[in-house]
Short mmCIF file of C-alpha atoms in Angstrom, two decimals:
data_model
loop_
_atom_site.label_atom_id
_atom_site.label_comp_id
_atom_site.label_asym_id
_atom_site.label_seq_id
_atom_site.Cartn_x
_atom_site.Cartn_y
_atom_site.Cartn_z
CA UNK K 60 218.99 -27.85 22.46
CA UNK K 61 219.10 -30.59 25.14
CA UNK K 62 218.38 -34.11 24.08
CA UNK K 63 215.19 -35.73 25.48
CA UNK K 64 217.26 -38.85 26.29
CA UNK K 65 220.38 -39.09 28.51
CA UNK K 66 223.70 -38.44 26.68
CA UNK K 67 226.13 -41.41 27.30
CA UNK K 68 229.80 -40.86 28.25
CA UNK K 69 232.18 -43.89 27.95
CA UNK K 70 235.35 -43.49 30.03
CA UNK K 71 238.37 -45.50 28.77
CA UNK K 72 240.39 -46.03 31.87
CA UNK K 73 244.02 -46.69 30.77
CA UNK K 74 246.38 -48.51 33.18
CA UNK K 75 247.74 -46.04 35.78
CA UNK K 76 245.29 -43.37 34.84
CA UNK K 77 245.23 -40.23 37.12
CA UNK K 78 242.22 -40.02 39.54
CA UNK K 79 241.66 -36.32 39.73
CA UNK K 80 240.83 -35.46 36.05
CA UNK K 81 238.68 -38.71 35.84
CA UNK K 82 236.78 -37.98 39.10
CA UNK K 83 236.34 -34.26 38.03
CA UNK K 84 234.94 -35.23 34.68
CA UNK K 85 232.45 -37.96 36.06
CA UNK K 86 231.44 -35.76 39.03
CA UNK K 87 230.43 -32.89 36.70
CA UNK K 88 228.00 -35.19 35.03
CA UNK K 89 226.73 -36.43 38.37
CA UNK K 90 226.02 -33.00 39.54
CA UNK K 91 224.40 -32.02 36.29
CA UNK K 92 221.86 -34.78 36.95
CA UNK K 93 221.32 -33.96 40.48
CA UNK K 94 220.91 -30.19 40.09
CA UNK K 95 218.65 -30.47 37.03
CA UNK K 96 216.51 -33.15 38.64
CA UNK K 97 216.72 -35.07 35.38
CA UNK K 98 218.94 -37.90 34.08
CA UNK K 99 220.72 -35.65 31.45
CA UNK K 100 223.80 -37.97 31.36
CA UNK K 101 224.71 -41.63 31.86
CA UNK K 102 228.07 -43.31 31.78
CA UNK K 103 230.12 -46.54 31.62
CA UNK K 104 233.60 -47.47 32.34
CA UNK K 105 236.02 -49.40 29.92
CA UNK K 106 239.17 -50.97 30.97
CA UNK K 107 242.12 -52.32 28.83
CA UNK K 108 242.66 -55.53 30.86
CA UNK K 109 240.61 -57.47 33.29
CA UNK K 110 237.63 -56.36 35.38
CA UNK K 111 239.55 -53.62 37.19
CA UNK K 112 241.54 -50.46 36.05
CA UNK K 113 244.35 -49.42 38.21
CA UNK K 114 244.96 -45.81 38.99
CA UNK K 115 248.36 -44.06 39.32
CA UNK K 116 247.84 -43.73 43.12
CA UNK K 117 247.20 -47.61 43.33
CA UNK K 118 243.49 -47.61 43.73
CA UNK K 119 241.52 -49.86 41.54
CA UNK K 120 238.25 -49.17 39.81
CA UNK K 121 235.73 -51.89 38.56
CA UNK K 122 234.97 -51.35 34.84
CA UNK K 123 231.74 -52.33 33.00
CA UNK K 124 233.56 -53.67 29.88
CA UNK K 125 236.82 -54.13 28.18
CA UNK K 126 238.26 -53.09 24.83
CA UNK K 127 237.74 -56.58 23.63
CA UNK K 128 234.00 -56.41 24.23
CA UNK K 129 231.68 -55.48 21.27
CA UNK K 130 231.06 -51.76 22.33
CA UNK K 131 229.90 -49.45 19.59
CA UNK K 132 229.47 -45.82 20.48
CA UNK K 133 226.48 -43.82 19.14
CA UNK K 134 226.90 -40.57 17.24
CA UNK K 135 225.67 -38.51 20.34
CA UNK K 136 228.04 -40.24 22.67
CA UNK K 137 231.37 -38.90 24.14
CA UNK K 138 234.34 -41.18 24.66
CA UNK K 139 236.73 -39.88 27.18
CA UNK K 140 240.31 -41.30 27.18
CA UNK K 141 241.70 -41.09 30.80
CA UNK K 142 245.46 -41.15 30.73
CA UNK K 143 248.20 -40.86 33.34
CA UNK K 144 251.56 -42.42 33.97
CA UNK K 145 253.54 -44.38 31.37
CA UNK K 146 251.34 -43.20 28.54
CA UNK K 147 253.83 -44.29 25.80
CA UNK K 148 253.25 -47.85 26.78
CA UNK K 149 249.54 -47.76 26.70
CA UNK K 150 249.06 -47.63 22.93
CA UNK K 151 248.51 -51.43 22.35
CA UNK K 152 246.92 -52.71 19.04
CA UNK K 153 243.60 -53.59 20.80
CA UNK K 154 243.26 -50.17 22.42
CA UNK K 155 244.11 -48.12 19.24
CA UNK K 156 241.68 -50.32 17.22
CA UNK K 157 238.93 -49.65 19.89
CA UNK K 158 239.54 -45.82 19.64
CA UNK K 159 239.39 -45.84 15.96
CA UNK K 160 236.14 -47.97 15.97
CA UNK K 161 234.49 -45.47 18.36
CA UNK K 162 235.50 -42.49 16.18
CA UNK K 163 234.18 -44.15 13.04
CA UNK K 164 230.86 -44.53 14.75
CA UNK K 165 230.58 -40.63 14.95
CA UNK K 166 231.19 -40.32 18.64
CA UNK K 167 232.98 -37.07 20.08
CA UNK K 168 236.38 -38.28 21.15
CA UNK K 169 237.82 -36.51 24.31
CA UNK K 170 240.97 -37.00 26.53
CA UNK K 171 242.11 -35.75 29.79
CA UNK K 172 245.63 -35.60 31.35
CA UNK K 173 247.79 -37.56 28.82
CA UNK K 174 245.06 -39.24 27.10
CA UNK K 175 245.58 -37.06 24.03
CA UNK K 176 248.71 -39.14 23.35
CA UNK K 177 246.64 -42.17 22.48
CA UNK K 178 244.12 -40.20 20.31
CA UNK K 179 247.29 -38.82 18.37
CA UNK K 180 248.66 -42.29 18.13
CA UNK K 181 245.41 -43.64 16.64
CA UNK K 182 245.67 -40.82 14.13
CA UNK K 183 242.54 -39.15 15.41
CA UNK K 184 244.11 -35.77 16.10
CA UNK K 185 246.05 -35.25 12.77
CA UNK K 186 245.50 -31.86 11.44
CA UNK K 187 243.51 -30.87 14.55
CA UNK K 188 244.19 -28.58 17.61
CA UNK K 189 244.72 -30.30 20.98
CA UNK K 190 246.39 -30.00 24.28
CA UNK K 191 248.06 -32.35 26.87
CA UNK K 192 249.49 -31.90 30.46
CA UNK K 193 252.25 -29.45 30.30
CA UNK K 194 254.78 -31.94 31.48
CA UNK K 195 254.26 -34.03 28.26
CA UNK K 196 253.98 -30.98 25.94
CA UNK K 197 257.47 -31.17 24.52
CA UNK K 198 257.55 -34.88 24.05
CA UNK K 199 254.11 -34.81 22.38
CA UNK K 200 255.39 -32.11 20.03
CA UNK K 201 258.24 -34.09 19.01
CA UNK K 202 256.35 -37.37 18.48
CA UNK K 203 253.26 -35.95 16.75
CA UNK K 204 254.16 -33.01 14.50
CA UNK K 205 250.92 -33.10 12.59
CA UNK K 206 248.86 -32.08 15.62
CA UNK K 207 248.47 -28.37 16.34
CA UNK K 208 249.46 -28.45 20.01
CA UNK K 209 248.35 -25.55 22.31
CA UNK K 210 249.09 -24.86 25.95
CA UNK K 211 245.56 -23.91 26.96
CA UNK K 212 243.74 -25.83 29.81
CA UNK K 213 241.46 -27.43 27.29
CA UNK K 214 240.99 -27.34 23.49
CA UNK K 215 237.58 -27.75 21.69
CA UNK K 216 238.15 -28.80 18.15
CA UNK K 217 234.63 -29.88 17.37
CA UNK K 218 234.50 -33.68 17.52
CA UNK K 219 237.75 -33.71 19.46
CA UNK K 220 238.15 -32.30 22.88
CA UNK K 221 241.30 -32.45 25.05
CA UNK K 222 242.00 -31.21 28.60
CA UNK K 223 245.55 -30.96 30.16
CA UNK K 224 244.55 -32.86 33.33
CA UNK K 225 243.94 -31.97 36.98
CA UNK K 226 241.13 -29.42 37.45
CA UNK K 227 241.16 -28.38 33.66
CA UNK K 228 238.81 -31.35 33.32
CA UNK K 229 236.20 -29.48 35.23
CA UNK K 230 236.51 -26.44 32.83
CA UNK K 231 236.30 -28.73 29.69
CA UNK K 232 233.09 -30.33 31.19
CA UNK K 233 231.53 -27.05 32.04
CA UNK K 234 232.17 -25.85 28.57
CA UNK K 235 230.66 -29.10 27.11
CA UNK K 236 227.67 -29.01 29.40
CA UNK K 237 227.09 -25.24 28.64
CA UNK K 238 226.77 -26.14 24.87
CA UNK K 239 223.38 -27.92 25.38
CA UNK K 240 222.17 -26.70 28.66
CA UNK K 241 221.38 -23.37 30.53
CA UNK K 242 224.25 -21.19 31.77
CA UNK K 243 222.59 -21.32 35.14
CA UNK K 244 223.09 -25.06 35.41
CA UNK K 245 226.76 -24.59 34.60
CA UNK K 246 227.20 -21.97 37.28
CA UNK K 247 225.48 -24.30 39.80
CA UNK K 248 227.81 -27.21 38.99
CA UNK K 249 230.75 -24.93 39.41
CA UNK K 250 229.53 -23.67 42.72
CA UNK K 251 229.08 -27.27 44.08
CA UNK K 252 232.64 -28.06 42.90
CA UNK K 253 233.92 -24.92 44.68
CA UNK K 254 235.33 -24.05 41.28
CA UNK K 255 235.14 -20.19 41.61
CA UNK K 256 237.02 -19.32 38.47
CA UNK K 257 235.58 -21.09 35.37
CA UNK K 258 238.46 -21.00 32.69
CA UNK K 259 237.91 -20.90 29.04
CA UNK K 260 239.80 -22.48 26.12
CA UNK K 261 242.05 -19.29 26.09
CA UNK K 262 243.40 -19.81 29.54
CA UNK K 263 246.82 -21.29 29.97
CA UNK K 264 247.73 -24.34 32.03
CA UNK K 265 250.67 -23.17 33.95
CA UNK K 266 251.25 -20.31 36.39
CA UNK K 267 252.96 -17.26 35.08
CA UNK K 268 256.85 -17.44 34.88
CA UNK K 269 256.98 -14.67 37.63
CA UNK K 270 254.84 -16.84 40.00
CA UNK K 271 256.74 -20.05 39.15
CA UNK K 272 260.27 -18.71 39.83
CA UNK K 273 259.06 -16.63 42.75
CA UNK K 274 260.02 -13.18 41.48
CA UNK K 275 258.16 -10.08 40.73
CA UNK K 276 260.82 -8.39 38.48
CA UNK K 277 258.94 -7.87 35.07
CA UNK K 278 262.16 -7.57 32.95
CA UNK K 279 263.66 -10.70 34.38
CA UNK K 280 260.29 -12.62 33.94
CA UNK K 281 260.27 -11.56 30.26
CA UNK K 282 263.83 -12.84 29.77
CA UNK K 283 263.07 -16.15 31.39
CA UNK K 284 259.95 -16.41 29.21
CA UNK K 285 262.09 -15.94 26.05
CA UNK K 286 264.60 -18.48 27.22
CA UNK K 287 261.89 -21.19 27.81
CA UNK K 288 260.45 -20.33 24.30
CA UNK K 289 263.96 -20.88 22.72
CA UNK K 290 265.44 -24.07 24.13
CA UNK K 291 266.23 -25.59 20.65
CA UNK K 292 268.11 -22.53 19.36
CA UNK K 293 269.71 -20.95 22.48
CA UNK K 294 270.08 -17.18 22.54
CA UNK K 295 273.31 -15.72 23.72
CA UNK K 296 273.39 -13.75 26.92
CA UNK K 297 274.55 -10.49 24.98
CA UNK K 298 271.57 -10.84 22.65
CA UNK K 299 269.17 -11.45 25.54
CA UNK K 300 270.48 -8.37 27.34
CA UNK K 301 270.31 -6.20 24.03
CA UNK K 302 266.66 -7.30 23.45
CA UNK K 303 265.72 -6.42 27.17
CA UNK K 304 267.50 -3.10 26.85
CA UNK K 305 270.05 -3.65 29.45
CA UNK K 306 273.83 -4.48 29.42
CA UNK K 307 275.23 -7.93 29.68
CA UNK K 308 276.68 -6.87 33.10
CA UNK K 309 273.16 -5.95 34.19
CA UNK K 310 271.83 -9.23 32.94
CA UNK K 311 274.40 -11.14 34.93
CA UNK K 312 273.50 -9.25 38.13
CA UNK K 313 269.81 -9.88 37.78
CA UNK K 314 270.19 -13.61 37.40
CA UNK K 315 272.68 -13.84 40.31
CA UNK K 316 270.59 -11.65 42.61
CA UNK K 317 267.26 -13.29 41.94
CA UNK K 318 268.05 -16.85 40.58
CA UNK K 319 271.42 -17.38 42.14
CA UNK K 320 272.97 -18.56 38.80
CA UNK K 321 274.42 -16.97 35.68
CA UNK K 322 272.22 -16.57 32.55
CA UNK K 323 274.25 -19.19 30.83
CA UNK K 324 273.86 -21.69 33.64
CA UNK K 325 270.06 -21.13 33.93
CA UNK K 326 269.68 -21.56 30.13
CA UNK K 327 271.76 -24.82 30.36
CA UNK K 328 269.56 -26.14 33.11
CA UNK K 329 266.38 -25.29 31.36
CA UNK K 330 267.52 -27.15 28.30
CA UNK K 331 268.55 -30.16 30.31
CA UNK K 332 265.26 -30.21 32.03
CA UNK K 333 263.45 -30.44 28.85
CA UNK K 334 265.90 -33.13 27.57
CA UNK K 335 265.08 -35.10 30.69
CA UNK K 336 261.42 -34.99 29.89
CA UNK K 337 262.02 -36.13 26.41
CA UNK K 338 264.36 -38.89 27.64
CA UNK K 339 261.89 -40.32 30.01
CA UNK K 340 258.60 -39.73 28.19
CA UNK K 341 259.53 -40.63 24.57
CA UNK K 342 261.69 -43.26 22.66
CA UNK K 343 263.40 -40.51 20.56
CA UNK K 344 267.05 -41.41 19.80
CA UNK K 345 269.59 -39.41 21.94
CA UNK K 346 270.80 -37.34 18.95
CA UNK K 347 267.33 -36.04 18.29
CA UNK K 348 266.80 -35.14 21.95
CA UNK K 349 270.22 -33.37 21.94
CA UNK K 350 269.37 -31.37 18.76
CA UNK K 351 265.73 -30.44 20.08
CA UNK K 352 267.34 -29.03 23.26
CA UNK K 353 270.08 -27.01 21.60
CA UNK K 354 273.07 -29.35 21.81
CA UNK K 355 275.57 -29.72 18.88
CA UNK K 356 276.24 -33.26 19.48
CA UNK K 357 275.10 -36.31 21.67
CA UNK K 358 278.57 -36.47 23.32
CA UNK K 359 278.21 -32.94 24.57
CA UNK K 360 274.68 -33.57 25.59
CA UNK K 361 275.65 -36.74 27.55
CA UNK K 362 278.57 -34.83 29.29
CA UNK K 363 276.34 -31.99 30.49
CA UNK K 364 273.54 -34.38 31.42
CA UNK K 365 275.89 -36.57 33.57
CA UNK K 366 277.24 -33.35 35.36
CA UNK K 367 273.63 -32.15 36.15
CA UNK K 368 271.99 -35.57 37.20
CA UNK K 369 274.83 -37.75 38.04
CA UNK K 370 273.89 -40.35 35.55
CA UNK K 371 274.29 -40.79 31.77
CA UNK K 372 271.24 -40.34 29.59
CA UNK K 373 271.60 -43.98 28.35
CA UNK K 374 271.63 -45.29 32.00
CA UNK K 375 268.68 -43.19 33.22
CA UNK K 376 266.52 -44.25 30.35
CA UNK K 377 267.42 -47.88 31.03
CA UNK K 378 266.55 -47.63 34.68
CA UNK K 379 263.29 -45.86 33.94
CA UNK K 380 262.24 -48.64 31.40
CA UNK K 381 263.31 -51.43 33.91
CA UNK K 382 261.24 -49.75 36.68
CA UNK K 383 258.10 -49.80 34.45
CA UNK K 384 258.51 -53.47 33.38
CA UNK K 385 259.18 -54.59 37.03
CA UNK K 386 256.21 -52.88 38.47
CA UNK K 387 254.46 -55.41 40.61
CA UNK K 388 250.87 -56.37 39.86
CA UNK K 389 248.44 -55.49 42.60
CA UNK K 390 246.44 -58.26 44.02
CA UNK K 391 242.71 -58.66 42.95
CA UNK K 392 240.76 -57.32 45.88
CA UNK K 393 237.87 -59.87 45.11
CA UNK K 394 240.34 -62.74 45.24
CA UNK K 395 241.92 -61.41 48.37
CA UNK K 396 238.45 -61.19 50.12
CA UNK K 397 237.54 -64.69 49.10
CA UNK K 398 240.71 -66.15 50.56
#
C-alpha cells in the first residue's frame, strides 16, 4: 500500500560519485511524482565535505547537508549511497558512523555503482546478498568475504538494496516503486526513460561472453566462460579440451583462429587482468593478489605482470596512489563568480 505522505530518499554523494546511476535513480522518483500527479517521493542530498559534491566527470552538485549535520532517517526512508571512483578511500570514520546511524534508525539502506563497498565496510552487508559494479566484483569479494556477492544488475535483500551502476539503477528503482504502487506507473516511468527492457534481480550485469569477445562459436564461448570462472585455480589446456569434447590440438586451433592467441596465453592474460583490478582497487598484499589469480609466488606474478604491462606491480600501485593524492581540488564556482 502506498503511503499517504511522500517517502523520503536521502542520497549520500561520495567524492567522485558517478553521475549516471545517481541521475537515473533521482529521475525515476521525479517521473513517479509527475506521472502520478502526486508527491509520492521527496529527496535530499548529503555530501561528505563542504557545500558541494564532486562527480567523477568533474561536475559539482550542491548538497543540502553534510555527514556531520544532525540528520536522522525515519523508518520509511531510503538512504542511497552513490559511489564512483577511488571508493576505497571514501570510507572515513565520519562517513561510516553516519551510515551506521541511519541504519540503526530503521531506514532501508541502498547503494548504486560502488556504493556497496561502503555499506560493507560499515558492516551493514554482513551475511546479506549484494552486488557491485562488475569491475569491482573481484576486489569486493576478496575484501568482504562475509557478503554473499552476486553478479546481477541489482539485488534486493529486504532492508538492503544494491545496484551495479549505470542503467541498473533504473531497474532497481522500478522494482522499488513497484512494491508500493501500481504496475502501470512503473511501465509509464520506463517508457519516459526509454527503458524498453525492464530487468529483474535475476538478470546479469555483463554482456554474454560470446558478445564480449565478438564470436558466435558456442564451444569456444563455453571454454572462455570456464576460464573466467577459474582464475584462482587455472585448468590445464588438455583438461579444458577434454571437458569440451575436443582434442588439445583442436583447442589450440580454435583459440588461434578466433582470439589470435593460444589457450595458455589467453588464460594468463585473463589472470593478469584480474590481478590488475585487485592491485589498483584494493590494498591487498601482492602475495595475496598473486595467489588469488593463480600464481605460485609473488616473484612469478611480478615477472609476468611486468612483461604484460611494462611496469612492476609495486610501481604501478605507487603511481596510482600518487595520482589520487595529487588530484587537484576544483575551484568553488560560487567563489569564482564572486571574484
